[in-house]
Tab-separated table of C-alpha atoms in Angstrom:
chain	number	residue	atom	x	y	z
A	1	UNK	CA	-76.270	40.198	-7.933
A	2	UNK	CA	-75.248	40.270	-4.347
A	3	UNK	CA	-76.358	37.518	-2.432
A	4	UNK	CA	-76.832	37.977	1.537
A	5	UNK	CA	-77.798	35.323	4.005
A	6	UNK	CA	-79.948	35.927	7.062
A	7	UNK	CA	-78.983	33.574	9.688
A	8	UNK	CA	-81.943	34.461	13.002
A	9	UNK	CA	-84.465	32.013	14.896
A	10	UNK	CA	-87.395	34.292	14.086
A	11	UNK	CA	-89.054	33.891	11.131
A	12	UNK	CA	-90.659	37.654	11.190
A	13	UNK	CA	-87.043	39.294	11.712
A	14	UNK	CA	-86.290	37.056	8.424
A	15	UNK	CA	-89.144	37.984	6.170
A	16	UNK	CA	-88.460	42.128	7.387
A	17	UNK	CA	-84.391	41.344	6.034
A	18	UNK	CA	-85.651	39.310	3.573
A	19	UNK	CA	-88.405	41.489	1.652
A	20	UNK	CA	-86.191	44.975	2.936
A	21	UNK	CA	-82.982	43.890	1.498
A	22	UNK	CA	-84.913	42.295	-1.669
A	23	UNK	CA	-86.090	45.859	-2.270
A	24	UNK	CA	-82.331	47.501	-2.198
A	25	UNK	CA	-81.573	45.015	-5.083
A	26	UNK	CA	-80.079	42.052	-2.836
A	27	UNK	CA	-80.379	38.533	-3.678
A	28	UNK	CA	-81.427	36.927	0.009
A	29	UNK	CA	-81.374	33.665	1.736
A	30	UNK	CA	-82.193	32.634	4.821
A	31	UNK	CA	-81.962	30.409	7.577
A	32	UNK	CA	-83.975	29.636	10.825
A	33	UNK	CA	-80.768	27.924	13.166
A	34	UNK	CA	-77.251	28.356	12.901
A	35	UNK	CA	-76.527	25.110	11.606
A	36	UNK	CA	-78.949	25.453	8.260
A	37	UNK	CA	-77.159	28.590	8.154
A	38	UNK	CA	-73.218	27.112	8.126
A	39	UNK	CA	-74.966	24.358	5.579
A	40	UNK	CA	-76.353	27.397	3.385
A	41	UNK	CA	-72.910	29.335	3.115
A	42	UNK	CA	-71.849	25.648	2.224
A	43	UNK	CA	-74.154	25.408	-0.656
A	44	UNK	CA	-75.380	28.861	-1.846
A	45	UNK	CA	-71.619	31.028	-1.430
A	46	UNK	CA	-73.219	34.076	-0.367
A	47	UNK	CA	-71.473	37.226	-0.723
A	48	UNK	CA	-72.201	38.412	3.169
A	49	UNK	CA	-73.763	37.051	6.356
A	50	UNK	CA	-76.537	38.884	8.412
A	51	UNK	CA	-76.384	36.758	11.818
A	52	UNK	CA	-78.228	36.771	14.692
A	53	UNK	CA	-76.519	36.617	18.177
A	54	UNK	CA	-79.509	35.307	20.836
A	55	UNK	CA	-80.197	31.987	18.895
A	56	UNK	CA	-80.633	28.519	20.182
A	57	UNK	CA	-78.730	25.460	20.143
A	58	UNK	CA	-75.837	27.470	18.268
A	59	UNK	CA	-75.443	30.772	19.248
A	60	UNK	CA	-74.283	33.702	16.919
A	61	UNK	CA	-70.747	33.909	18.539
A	62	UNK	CA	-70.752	30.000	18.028
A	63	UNK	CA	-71.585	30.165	14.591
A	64	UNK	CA	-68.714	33.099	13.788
A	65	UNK	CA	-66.184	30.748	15.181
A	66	UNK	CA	-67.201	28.034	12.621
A	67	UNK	CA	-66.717	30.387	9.879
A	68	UNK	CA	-63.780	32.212	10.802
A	69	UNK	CA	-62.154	28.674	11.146
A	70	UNK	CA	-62.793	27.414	7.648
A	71	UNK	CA	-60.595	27.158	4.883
A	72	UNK	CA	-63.259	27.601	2.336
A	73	UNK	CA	-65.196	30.657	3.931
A	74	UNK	CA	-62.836	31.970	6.507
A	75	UNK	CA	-63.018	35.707	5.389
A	76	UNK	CA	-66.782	35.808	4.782
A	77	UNK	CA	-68.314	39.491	5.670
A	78	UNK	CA	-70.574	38.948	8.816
A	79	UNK	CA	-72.856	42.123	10.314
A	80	UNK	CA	-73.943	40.546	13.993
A	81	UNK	CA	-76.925	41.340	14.469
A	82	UNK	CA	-78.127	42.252	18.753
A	83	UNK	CA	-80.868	43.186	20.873
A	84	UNK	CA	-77.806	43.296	23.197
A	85	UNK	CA	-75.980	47.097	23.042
A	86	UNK	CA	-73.494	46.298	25.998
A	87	UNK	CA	-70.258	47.249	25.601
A	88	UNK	CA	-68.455	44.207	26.408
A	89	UNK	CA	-71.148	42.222	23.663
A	90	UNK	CA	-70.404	44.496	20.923
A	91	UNK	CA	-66.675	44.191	22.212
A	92	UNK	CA	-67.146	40.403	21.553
A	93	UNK	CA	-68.551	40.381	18.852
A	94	UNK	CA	-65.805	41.984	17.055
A	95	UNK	CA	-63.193	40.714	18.875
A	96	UNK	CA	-64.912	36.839	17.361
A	97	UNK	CA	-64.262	38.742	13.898
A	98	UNK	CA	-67.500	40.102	12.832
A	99	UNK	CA	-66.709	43.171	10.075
A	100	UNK	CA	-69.825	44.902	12.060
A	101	UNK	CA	-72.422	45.236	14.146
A	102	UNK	CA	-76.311	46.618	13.919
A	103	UNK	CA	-78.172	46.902	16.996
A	104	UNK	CA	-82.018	45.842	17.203
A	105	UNK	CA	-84.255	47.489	16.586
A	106	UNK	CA	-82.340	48.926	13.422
A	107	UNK	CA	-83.115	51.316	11.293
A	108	UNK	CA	-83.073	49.713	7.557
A	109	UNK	CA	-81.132	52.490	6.054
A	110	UNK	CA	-78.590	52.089	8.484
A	111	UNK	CA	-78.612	48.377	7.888
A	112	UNK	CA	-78.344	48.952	4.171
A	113	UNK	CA	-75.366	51.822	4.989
A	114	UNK	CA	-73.691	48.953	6.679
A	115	UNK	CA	-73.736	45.845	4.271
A	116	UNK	CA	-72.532	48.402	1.782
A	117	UNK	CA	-69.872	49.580	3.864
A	118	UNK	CA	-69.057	46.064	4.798
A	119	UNK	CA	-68.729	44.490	1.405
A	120	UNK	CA	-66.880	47.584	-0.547
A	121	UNK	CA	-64.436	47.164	2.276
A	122	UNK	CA	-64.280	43.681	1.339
A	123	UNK	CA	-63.703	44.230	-2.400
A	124	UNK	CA	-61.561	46.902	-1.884
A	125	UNK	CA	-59.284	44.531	0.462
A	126	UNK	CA	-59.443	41.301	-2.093
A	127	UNK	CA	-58.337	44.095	-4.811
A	128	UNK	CA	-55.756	44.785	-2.300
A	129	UNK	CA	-54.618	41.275	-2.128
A	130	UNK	CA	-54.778	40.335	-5.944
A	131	UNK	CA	-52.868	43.521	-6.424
A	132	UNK	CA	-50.038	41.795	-4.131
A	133	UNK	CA	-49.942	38.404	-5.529
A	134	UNK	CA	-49.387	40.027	-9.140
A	135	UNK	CA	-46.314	42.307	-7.448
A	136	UNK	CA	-45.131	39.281	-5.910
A	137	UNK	CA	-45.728	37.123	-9.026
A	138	UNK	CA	-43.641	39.980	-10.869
A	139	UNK	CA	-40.846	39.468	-8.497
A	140	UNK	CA	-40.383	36.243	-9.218
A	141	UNK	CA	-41.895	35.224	-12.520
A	142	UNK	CA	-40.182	35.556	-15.927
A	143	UNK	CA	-41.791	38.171	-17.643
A	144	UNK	CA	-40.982	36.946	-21.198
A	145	UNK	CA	-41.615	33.478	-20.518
A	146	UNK	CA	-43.930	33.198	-17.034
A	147	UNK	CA	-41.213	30.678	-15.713
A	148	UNK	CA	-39.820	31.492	-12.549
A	149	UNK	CA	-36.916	34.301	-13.428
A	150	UNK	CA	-33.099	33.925	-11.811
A	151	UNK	CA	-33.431	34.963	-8.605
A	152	UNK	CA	-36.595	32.807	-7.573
A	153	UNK	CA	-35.087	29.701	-9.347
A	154	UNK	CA	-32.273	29.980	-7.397
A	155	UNK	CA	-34.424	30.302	-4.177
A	156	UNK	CA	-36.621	27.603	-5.017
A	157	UNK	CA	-33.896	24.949	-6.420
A	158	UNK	CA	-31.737	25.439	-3.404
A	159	UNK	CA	-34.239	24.413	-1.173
A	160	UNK	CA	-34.864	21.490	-2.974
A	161	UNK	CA	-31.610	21.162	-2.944
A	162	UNK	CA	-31.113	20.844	0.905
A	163	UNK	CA	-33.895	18.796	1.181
A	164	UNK	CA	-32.670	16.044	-1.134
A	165	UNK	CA	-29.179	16.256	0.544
A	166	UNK	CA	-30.625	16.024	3.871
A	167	UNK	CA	-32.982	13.158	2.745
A	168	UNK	CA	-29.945	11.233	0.597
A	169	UNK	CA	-32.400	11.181	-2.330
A	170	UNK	CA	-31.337	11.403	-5.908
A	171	UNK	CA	-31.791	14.967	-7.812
A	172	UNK	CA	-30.988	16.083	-11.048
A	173	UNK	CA	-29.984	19.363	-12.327
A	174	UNK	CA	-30.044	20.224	-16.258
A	175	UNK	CA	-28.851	23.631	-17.981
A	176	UNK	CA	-31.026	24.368	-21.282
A	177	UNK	CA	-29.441	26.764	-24.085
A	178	UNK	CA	-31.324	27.851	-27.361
A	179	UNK	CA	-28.911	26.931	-30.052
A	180	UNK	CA	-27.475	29.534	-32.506
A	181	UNK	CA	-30.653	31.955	-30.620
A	182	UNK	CA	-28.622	35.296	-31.411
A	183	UNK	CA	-28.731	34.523	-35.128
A	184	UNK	CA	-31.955	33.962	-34.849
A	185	UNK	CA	-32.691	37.139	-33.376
A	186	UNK	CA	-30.308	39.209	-36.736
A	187	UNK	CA	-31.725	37.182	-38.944
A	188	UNK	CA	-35.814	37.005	-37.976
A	189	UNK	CA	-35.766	40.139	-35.922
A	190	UNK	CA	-36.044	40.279	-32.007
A	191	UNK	CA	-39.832	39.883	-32.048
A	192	UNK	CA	-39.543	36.391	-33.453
A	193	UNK	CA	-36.880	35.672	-30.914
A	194	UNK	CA	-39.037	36.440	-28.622
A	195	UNK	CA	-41.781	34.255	-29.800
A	196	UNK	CA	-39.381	31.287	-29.436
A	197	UNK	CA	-38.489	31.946	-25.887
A	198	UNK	CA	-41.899	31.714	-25.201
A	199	UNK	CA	-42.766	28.624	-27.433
A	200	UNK	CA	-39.917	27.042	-25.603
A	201	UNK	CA	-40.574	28.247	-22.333
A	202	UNK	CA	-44.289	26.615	-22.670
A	203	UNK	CA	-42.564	23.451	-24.381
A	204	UNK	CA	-40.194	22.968	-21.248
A	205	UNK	CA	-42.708	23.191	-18.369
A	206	UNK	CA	-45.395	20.880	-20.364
A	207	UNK	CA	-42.808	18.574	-20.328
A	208	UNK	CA	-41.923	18.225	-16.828
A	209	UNK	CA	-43.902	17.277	-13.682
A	210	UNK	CA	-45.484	20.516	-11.427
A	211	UNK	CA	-43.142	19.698	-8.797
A	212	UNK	CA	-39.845	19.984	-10.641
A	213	UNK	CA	-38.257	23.281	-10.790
A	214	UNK	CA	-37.547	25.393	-13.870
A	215	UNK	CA	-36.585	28.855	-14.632
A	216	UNK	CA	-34.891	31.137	-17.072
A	217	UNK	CA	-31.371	32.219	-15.841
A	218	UNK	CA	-30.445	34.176	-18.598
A	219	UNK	CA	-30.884	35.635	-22.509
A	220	UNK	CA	-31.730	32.250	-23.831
A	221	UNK	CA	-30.423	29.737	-21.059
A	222	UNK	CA	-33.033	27.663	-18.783
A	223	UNK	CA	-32.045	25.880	-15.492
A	224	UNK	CA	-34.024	22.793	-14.551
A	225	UNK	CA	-34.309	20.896	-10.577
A	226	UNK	CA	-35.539	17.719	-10.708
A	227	UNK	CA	-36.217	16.132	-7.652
A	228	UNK	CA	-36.283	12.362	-7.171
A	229	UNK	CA	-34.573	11.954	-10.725
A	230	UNK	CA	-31.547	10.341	-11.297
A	231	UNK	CA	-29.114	11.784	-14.905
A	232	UNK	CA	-30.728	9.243	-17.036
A	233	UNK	CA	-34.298	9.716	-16.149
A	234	UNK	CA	-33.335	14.090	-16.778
A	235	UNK	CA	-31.945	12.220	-19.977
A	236	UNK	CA	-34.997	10.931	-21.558
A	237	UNK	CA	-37.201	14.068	-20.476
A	238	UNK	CA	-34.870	16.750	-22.375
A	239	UNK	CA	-34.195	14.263	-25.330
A	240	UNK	CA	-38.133	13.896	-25.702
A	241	UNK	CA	-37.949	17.989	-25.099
A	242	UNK	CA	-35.341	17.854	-27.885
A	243	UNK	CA	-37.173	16.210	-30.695
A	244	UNK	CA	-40.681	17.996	-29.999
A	245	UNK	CA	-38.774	21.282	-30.292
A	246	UNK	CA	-37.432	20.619	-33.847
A	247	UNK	CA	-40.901	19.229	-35.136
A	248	UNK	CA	-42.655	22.611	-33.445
A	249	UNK	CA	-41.549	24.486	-36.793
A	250	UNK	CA	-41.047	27.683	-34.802
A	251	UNK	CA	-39.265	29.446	-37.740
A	252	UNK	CA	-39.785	30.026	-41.431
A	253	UNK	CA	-37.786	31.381	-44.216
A	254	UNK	CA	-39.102	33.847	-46.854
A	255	UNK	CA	-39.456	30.913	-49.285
A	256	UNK	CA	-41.578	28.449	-46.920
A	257	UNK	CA	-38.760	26.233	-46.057
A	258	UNK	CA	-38.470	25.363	-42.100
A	259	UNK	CA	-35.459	26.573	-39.856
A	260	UNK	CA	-35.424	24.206	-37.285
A	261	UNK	CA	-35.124	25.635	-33.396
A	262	UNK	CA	-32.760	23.182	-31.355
A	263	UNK	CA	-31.744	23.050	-27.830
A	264	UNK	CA	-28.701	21.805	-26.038
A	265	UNK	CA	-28.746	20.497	-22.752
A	266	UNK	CA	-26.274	19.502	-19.819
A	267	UNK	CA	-27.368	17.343	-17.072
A	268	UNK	CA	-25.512	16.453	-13.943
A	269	UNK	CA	-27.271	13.930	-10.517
A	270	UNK	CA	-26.415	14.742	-6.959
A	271	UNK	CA	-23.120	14.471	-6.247
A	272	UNK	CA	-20.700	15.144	-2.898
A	273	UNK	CA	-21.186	18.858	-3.660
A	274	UNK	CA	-22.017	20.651	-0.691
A	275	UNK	CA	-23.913	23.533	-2.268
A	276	UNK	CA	-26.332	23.837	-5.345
A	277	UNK	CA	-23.800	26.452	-7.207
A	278	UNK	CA	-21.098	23.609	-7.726
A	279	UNK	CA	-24.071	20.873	-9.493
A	280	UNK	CA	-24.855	24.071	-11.415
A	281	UNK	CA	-21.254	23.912	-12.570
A	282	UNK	CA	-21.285	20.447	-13.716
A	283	UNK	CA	-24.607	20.831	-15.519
A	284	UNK	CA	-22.876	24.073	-17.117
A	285	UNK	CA	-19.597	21.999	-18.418
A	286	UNK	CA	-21.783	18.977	-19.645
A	287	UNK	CA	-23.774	21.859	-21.675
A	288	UNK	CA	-20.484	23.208	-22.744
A	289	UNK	CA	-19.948	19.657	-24.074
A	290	UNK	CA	-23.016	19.404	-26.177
A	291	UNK	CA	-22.269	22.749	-27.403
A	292	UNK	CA	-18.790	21.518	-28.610
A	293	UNK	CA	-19.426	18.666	-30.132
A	294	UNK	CA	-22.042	20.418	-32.793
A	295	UNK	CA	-24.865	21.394	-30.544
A	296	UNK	CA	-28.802	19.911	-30.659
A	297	UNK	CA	-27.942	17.033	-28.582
A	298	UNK	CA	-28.510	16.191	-24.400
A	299	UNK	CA	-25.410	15.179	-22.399
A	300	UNK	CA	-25.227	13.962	-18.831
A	301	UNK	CA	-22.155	14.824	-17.075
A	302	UNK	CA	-20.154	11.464	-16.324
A	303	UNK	CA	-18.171	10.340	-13.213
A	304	UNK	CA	-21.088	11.132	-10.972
A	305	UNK	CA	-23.877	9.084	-9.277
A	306	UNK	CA	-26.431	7.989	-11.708
């Protein structure tokens, strides 16, 4: 149910709002100042605000600017409600961002018009914004895996990047490649291969901290930024990564017997590289590395800061 509060010094303009807007299937609240009224949106979360201009102690236009300033409540619907129909009140009023305005008296079914009006812009505008978010989360989100895809890993690692040259702290970068992934796919079918990107994909990210920075840069290759790590810290992560992985049991043969899933991993710490692309190189060779020498194993790239 929709809940409204009715913010006005007057108890008898309450109890009209209050029993009126009861009757059009409202769930109301009220309050007598505009302080009980900032402590009700506070406490009860209504849905819209019905608020009196002409009120003591905190005025209407007083009690807008508290709400449009909040973090919490800063979009909340408000309908002012004024004996006043000047122009340059009314102007006010929505120039302090009130959605609306009803002049007193009112007639209820305009009133009622209003709030409607009022809060089905409101829902169409959060649709609006939800809608957004999700295009902007496709832009940059993995679909396969919900990790951050190539192009917003990049974006994201190279600022962390600058920052930690800029600052002289200690960063780590790590390349993560599905071993032996495109036999997996001929011999378990792409489905299953799919399954372990996303087993893996969860596996990674539990494993790190919210602020480090992973992604999946290709088929079945994951990039990792991890700021305020040095190689051997990145080292202990990805071999703990390592052994969970082959315990998971991802894959099954036909007679019950397990196929283990393993991952390789390069690692590389800052080094005197001016830009992210050349760690990304190291991290790439030190994968090419683990790869060589019979794959399922973590290797940190040597002759750099540790």
């Amino acid at each position: 149910m929709t809940k409204i509060l009715a913010i006005d010094d007057t108890p008898y303009n309450l109890d009209i709002l209050k029993n009126g807007l009861e009757d059009e299937g409202f769930d109301m609240v009220t309050a007598q100042s505009g302080r009980e009224g900032l402590m009700l949106i506070d406490q009860e979360r209504p849905d819209l605000v019905l608020l009196d201009i002409g009120m003591p102690e905190m005025d209407g236009h007083q009690v807008l600017q508290q709400i449009r300033l909040s973090d919490e409540y800063g979009d909340l619907p408000v309908i002012i409600l004024t004996a006043n129909t000047e122009d340059s009140n009314l102007a006010r009023c929505l120039e302090s961002g009130a959605n609306d305005y009803v002049t007193k008296p009112f007639s209820f079914t305009a009133l009622v018009a209003r709030v409607n009006n009022v809060l089905r812009t409101q829902k169409d505008a959060i649709k609006l914004t939800r809608e957004a978010e999700k295009l902007r989360d496709l832009a940059y989100r993995d679909e396969m895996t919900g990790l951050l895809n190539r192009r917003a890993f990049f974006e994201r690692a190279n600022a962390e990047f600058e920052i930690a040259k800029s600052a002289r702290e200690p960063l780590s970068v790590a390349i993560l490649d599905i071993d032996h992934f495109k036999q997996i796919n001929d011999t378990y079918g792409h489905p299953k291969g799919d399954d372990v990107l996303r087993a893996f994909g969860k596996l990674l990210k539990s494993s790190l901290r919210l602020h480090d920075v992973v992604g999946r840069i290709g088929g079945e290759e994951f990039a990792v930024l991890l700021p305020n790590s040095k190689p051997m810290d990145a080292y202990n992560i990805f071999e703990r990564l390592r052994t969970r992985l082959i315990k998971e049991h991802l894959l099954s043969n036909e007679d019950g017997t397990i196929r283990p899933v393993t991952v390789s991993s390069g690692i590389v710490g800052m080094t005197d590289q001016k830009e992210l692309d050349g760690l990304m190189i190291l991290a790439d060779m030190a994968l090419y590395r683990a790869k060589n020498q019979g794959r399922n194993r973590t290797i940190v790239e040597t002759g750099v800061t540790s």
